[in-house]
Amino acid sequence: MANVNNKPFGLIASFKTAPDIYEAAKRVRDAGYKKWDVFTPFPVHGMDGAMGLKRSRVPRFTLIGGLTGFWTGVLITWYMNGYDYPLIVGGKPFWSFIFPFPVLYELTILFAAFGTFFGMFISNKLPEHHHPTFDHPAFNKASDDTFFILIQNEDPQYDAEKTRALLEEIGGEEVTLLEE
Amino acid sequence: MSEVLEDISLPKPAILKEVNPVSITKPPLVNNKRSIAWITDKICNIVEEPTPRWWWVSFIVAVLIASYTFIGLTWLVSTGVGVWGLANPINWGWAIVNFVFWIGIGHAGTLISAILCLLKQKWRTSINRAAEAMTIFAVCCAGIFPLFHVGRVWFAWWLFPLPNSNSIWPQFRSPLEWDVFAVSTYFTVSVLFWYMGMIPDLGALRDRAKKTWRKVFYGVLAMGWRNSNRHWRNYEMAYLLLAGLSTPLVLSVHTIVSFDFAASVLPGWHTTIFPPYFVAGAIFSGFGMVLTLMLPLRAIYGLHDLITQHHIDCMCKIILATGSMVGYAYAMEFFIAWYGANPYEGFAFVNRAFGQYAWAYWIMVSCNVISPQLFWFKFIRRNPALVWIICGFVNVGMWFERFVITVTSLANDFLPSSWGYYSPTIVDIFTFFGTFGFFTALFLLFVRFLPLMPIAELKAVTPPADPHGNGTWD
């Protein structure tokens, strides 16, 4: 169906080395583009700054997960050992924060880990098994040794001619038009 | 702050010429100036090449060995726990020994993936993935023992806080219940961490896939990963957070395992040294197992450029450090037993060293305290065969440590009239022996189907990945 309404998605250009892509990304950022992305076979150190990205929001999911886990632990241990089936053990209180603490601790970590894991997927909008970049014949090299910059059609600054010129000027090779 | 910065920018004082400070060069983490593409090829080829003959031979042997566990467990379930060598006063025999042994082995994987990540030890990258896989498979082996030790294994779900027809709940005061939470959390978080770390590499395998089943298999697992930097940003943050969560987790798991013993009142168990001593021992045995697995793989797949002598040195030094900690703990236990002036405690330790289980104690001491000391010598660390053999001793020694702790304290406690002597039965031996096959079979499947090393992370530690360099090794 893709070829029926082949709207342009954006322009993609390839780069050879990590320093090249790092410098190029800074130029795209300074040119004021917002809807664009960099593809690298490994996380390039400092690239977030070069792209002008803010801090990741994954820690929020971790915090929510951790708090949920801790209070889930409090709730189940209190309900099971202190409320629904209280047992006297050594004359100790039916429930306190002390004796089930290992359980609360483990559940905090468990839920925080789930929060982090799913937070990563939610923040990245993954899984997304189809994406226009996958139609680019050379894109499978993005996981090998080639670097790419994609500037999307949606970007308010996007202009087929000027954007192509910018990508070529900053050292991009094989500037290609991707279709949606 | 500005003053400090000014100082740095000043010309270097004349004294520096006289004292001539040496600038320490860090050894490269990848040898022979390998390119980024070479790393992709090297690691993906392990999965993509036709299945080698050695793999089939090892896999079949491993599955045959694993069948011993199956026989042992079938025997146990169809007859009862009495077929194990457990009898009063020793009701925690090989089952708990094997459980602690396997859980401990897992701990090195988490140490490498989480603690060394937080400490920015970049040499961890090449061994990280395999060590995490080892963790997961070791925890699988460990879980078998307490699961079947409950006797009626079909009621094992009572361990979890699930409503049942008896309207009773787990008792959260019990260290054994803490163990249920600690070990199941450990397993789950280890799997999440392992899988998340693998996603970019699964993407690399998907991008190279030629056959349809590979495209589908790796495609589904890679979750549509496209190496976008907007994704890397969240991914790296999540990775760091999981490392930060796994660190207190791994320390808590073996601490809670040690509570199984330390929260009792038995002489030789009721000591505060147990949590740190167990954690050090776990890391010690786990690194032993990492080297036991990685040295043959390094030789078979020619991974000498990725697992360099520097990596082996680092691991040997950790074994040396944790082995020394374990040795210190043995000595300190003895000292406190004497200094505490409790006759039962004193007896428990003298009995360990000179009683009916003295043979096990001295195997433990020679394997755990003496053998790692050989790693002080460079020529030993540089001989992979010797390193491999010493790691074998470490594994044996750490199994005996758990045996000594568990069995000696139970066999000879307060009342001589209730003393006993424990021997395993053939069913115990079958069940334990088989877990090595089970573990090896799982590990071989991992080697064959999943990326053995973190491809993206390895690339990132080579000089061409430095955005401020010139994109090459020079």
Short mmCIF file of C-alpha atoms in Angstrom, two decimals, chain A residues 17-20 22-23 26 34-48 51 53-59 62 76-77 79-81 84-85 87 89 92-95 98-103 105-110 112-114 116-121 123-131 133-134 139-145 147, chain B residues 36-38 40-41 161-162 166-173 177-178 181-186 188-189 191-193 195-196 199-200 203-208 219-239 241-242 245-246 248-249 251-253 256 259 455-457 459-460 464-472:
data_model
loop_
_atom_site.label_atom_id
_atom_site.label_comp_id
_atom_site.label_asym_id
_atom_site.label_seq_id
_atom_site.Cartn_x
_atom_site.Cartn_y
_atom_site.Cartn_z
CA THR A 17 32.70 8.13 11.18
CA ALA A 18 31.61 9.08 14.67
CA PRO A 19 33.37 12.51 14.66
CA ASP A 20 31.72 13.30 11.30
CA TYR A 22 28.90 14.41 15.80
CA GLU A 23 29.92 17.60 14.01
CA LYS A 26 25.61 20.07 15.78
CA LYS A 34 13.32 19.89 15.42
CA LYS A 35 11.91 16.77 13.71
CA TRP A 36 15.09 15.00 12.88
CA ASP A 37 17.14 12.10 14.13
CA VAL A 38 20.58 10.57 14.13
CA PHE A 39 21.19 6.84 13.69
CA THR A 40 24.38 5.36 15.08
CA PRO A 41 25.54 1.74 15.52
CA PHE A 42 26.38 2.53 19.14
CA PRO A 43 25.51 5.36 21.52
CA VAL A 44 27.88 8.21 20.58
CA HIS A 45 29.14 9.98 23.67
CA GLY A 46 27.81 13.53 23.86
CA MET A 47 25.38 13.10 20.98
CA ASP A 48 22.41 14.14 23.12
CA MET A 51 21.35 17.10 19.02
CA LEU A 53 18.02 16.72 23.40
CA LYS A 54 16.76 17.04 26.94
CA ARG A 55 17.30 14.53 29.69
CA SER A 56 15.46 11.24 29.29
CA ARG A 57 12.16 10.79 31.12
CA VAL A 58 12.69 7.12 31.92
CA PRO A 59 13.58 7.87 35.61
CA THR A 62 11.36 4.04 37.61
CA ILE A 76 0.05 -7.42 50.92
CA THR A 77 2.15 -8.11 54.00
CA TYR A 79 -3.32 -7.66 54.72
CA MET A 80 -2.03 -11.24 54.83
CA ASN A 81 -0.11 -11.32 58.11
CA ASP A 84 -6.75 -11.39 57.19
CA TYR A 85 -4.87 -14.14 59.05
CA LEU A 87 -0.76 -15.09 63.88
CA VAL A 89 4.71 -15.21 66.68
CA LYS A 92 5.57 -9.65 68.38
CA PRO A 93 3.19 -7.19 66.71
CA PHE A 94 1.04 -8.66 63.98
CA TRP A 95 2.49 -6.26 61.48
CA ILE A 98 10.57 -4.33 60.25
CA PHE A 99 9.91 -8.01 59.69
CA PRO A 100 8.62 -7.88 56.10
CA PHE A 101 11.26 -5.33 55.11
CA PRO A 102 13.16 -7.72 52.82
CA VAL A 103 9.88 -8.32 50.98
CA TYR A 105 12.77 -4.03 49.49
CA GLU A 106 12.61 -6.72 46.81
CA LEU A 107 9.21 -5.59 45.56
CA THR A 108 10.46 -2.00 45.33
CA ILE A 109 13.31 -3.15 43.11
CA LEU A 110 11.12 -5.51 41.08
CA ALA A 112 11.12 -0.18 39.68
CA ALA A 113 12.85 -2.50 37.20
CA PHE A 114 9.57 -3.15 35.40
CA THR A 116 12.35 1.21 33.84
CA PHE A 117 12.01 -1.57 31.29
CA PHE A 118 8.55 -0.58 30.09
CA GLY A 119 9.42 3.10 30.53
CA MET A 120 12.17 2.65 27.95
CA PHE A 121 9.72 1.07 25.50
CA SER A 123 9.41 6.61 25.83
CA ASN A 124 10.82 5.18 22.61
CA LYS A 125 7.41 4.25 21.21
CA LEU A 126 8.67 0.72 20.63
CA PRO A 127 7.92 -1.90 19.40
CA GLU A 128 7.44 -0.31 16.01
CA HIS A 129 8.25 -2.94 13.45
CA HIS A 130 7.59 -0.80 10.44
CA HIS A 131 9.30 2.51 9.97
CA THR A 133 13.84 4.18 7.45
CA PHE A 134 13.70 0.40 7.02
CA PHE A 139 19.85 1.40 6.38
CA ASN A 140 20.74 -2.07 7.62
CA LYS A 141 24.28 -0.69 7.90
CA ALA A 142 23.09 1.56 10.74
CA SER A 143 23.68 -1.37 13.07
CA ASP A 144 27.07 -2.08 11.51
CA ASP A 145 29.37 0.86 10.79
CA PHE A 147 25.85 6.67 10.59
CA ILE B 36 33.77 -1.24 13.99
CA ALA B 37 32.60 -3.43 11.11
CA TRP B 38 34.99 -6.18 12.17
CA THR B 40 29.87 -6.71 14.01
CA ASP B 41 31.12 -9.46 11.70
CA PRO B 161 1.09 -14.72 48.09
CA LEU B 162 -1.78 -16.23 46.10
CA ASN B 166 -7.16 -23.19 52.74
CA SER B 167 -7.41 -19.41 53.21
CA ILE B 168 -3.88 -19.24 54.58
CA TRP B 169 -1.12 -16.88 53.54
CA PRO B 170 2.68 -17.00 53.44
CA GLN B 171 4.41 -16.07 56.71
CA PHE B 172 6.49 -12.98 55.94
CA ARG B 173 8.53 -13.33 59.13
CA GLU B 177 9.80 -16.48 52.42
CA TRP B 178 12.19 -13.55 51.98
CA PHE B 181 10.91 -12.82 46.94
CA ALA B 182 14.65 -12.22 46.64
CA VAL B 183 15.33 -15.05 44.20
CA SER B 184 12.25 -14.51 42.03
CA THR B 185 12.97 -10.77 41.85
CA TYR B 186 16.59 -11.50 41.05
CA THR B 188 13.09 -11.44 36.77
CA VAL B 189 15.30 -8.36 36.92
CA VAL B 191 16.13 -11.38 32.54
CA LEU B 192 14.89 -7.82 31.94
CA PHE B 193 18.40 -6.42 32.12
CA TYR B 195 17.11 -8.78 27.27
CA MET B 196 17.14 -5.00 27.24
CA ILE B 199 17.95 -5.36 21.86
CA PRO B 200 20.42 -3.30 19.73
CA GLY B 203 18.64 -5.48 15.70
CA ALA B 204 22.10 -5.98 14.18
CA LEU B 205 21.39 -9.68 13.65
CA ARG B 206 18.01 -8.83 12.11
CA ASP B 207 19.65 -6.35 9.71
CA ARG B 208 22.08 -9.01 8.51
CA GLY B 219 12.99 -9.00 14.06
CA VAL B 220 10.37 -9.77 16.70
CA LEU B 221 12.97 -9.84 19.48
CA ALA B 222 14.58 -6.58 18.33
CA MET B 223 11.26 -4.76 18.81
CA GLY B 224 11.85 -2.59 15.76
CA TRP B 225 15.06 -1.10 17.15
CA ARG B 226 16.50 1.29 14.56
CA ASN B 227 19.59 2.71 16.31
CA SER B 228 18.01 6.13 16.60
CA ASN B 229 19.82 8.47 18.95
CA ARG B 230 16.49 9.54 20.40
CA HIS B 231 16.12 5.90 21.38
CA TRP B 232 19.70 5.49 22.57
CA ARG B 233 19.11 8.36 24.97
CA ASN B 234 16.26 6.58 26.77
CA TYR B 235 17.94 3.23 26.38
CA GLU B 236 21.16 4.37 28.04
CA MET B 237 19.22 5.97 30.86
CA ALA B 238 17.20 2.80 31.38
CA TYR B 239 20.38 0.73 31.26
CA LEU B 241 18.90 2.72 36.09
CA LEU B 242 18.69 -1.05 35.78
CA LEU B 245 18.68 -1.24 40.70
CA SER B 246 20.55 -4.50 40.16
CA PRO B 248 21.43 -3.30 45.68
CA LEU B 249 19.45 -6.26 44.41
CA LEU B 251 23.82 -7.60 47.34
CA SER B 252 20.43 -8.20 48.95
CA VAL B 253 19.91 -11.58 47.32
CA ILE B 256 18.91 -12.85 52.29
CA PHE B 259 19.73 -14.96 56.48
CA ILE B 455 28.25 -5.55 19.89
CA ALA B 456 27.19 -1.93 20.32
CA GLU B 457 28.92 -1.53 23.68
CA LYS B 459 32.18 -0.62 19.48
CA ALA B 460 31.65 2.25 21.87
CA PRO B 464 37.05 5.13 16.45
CA ALA B 465 33.86 5.66 18.47
CA ASP B 466 35.23 8.79 20.12
CA PRO B 467 33.36 11.78 18.62
CA HIS B 468 36.31 14.04 19.47
CA GLY B 469 38.90 11.82 17.83
CA ASN B 470 39.48 11.34 14.13
CA GLY B 471 37.33 8.24 13.68
CA THR B 472 40.30 5.89 13.51
#
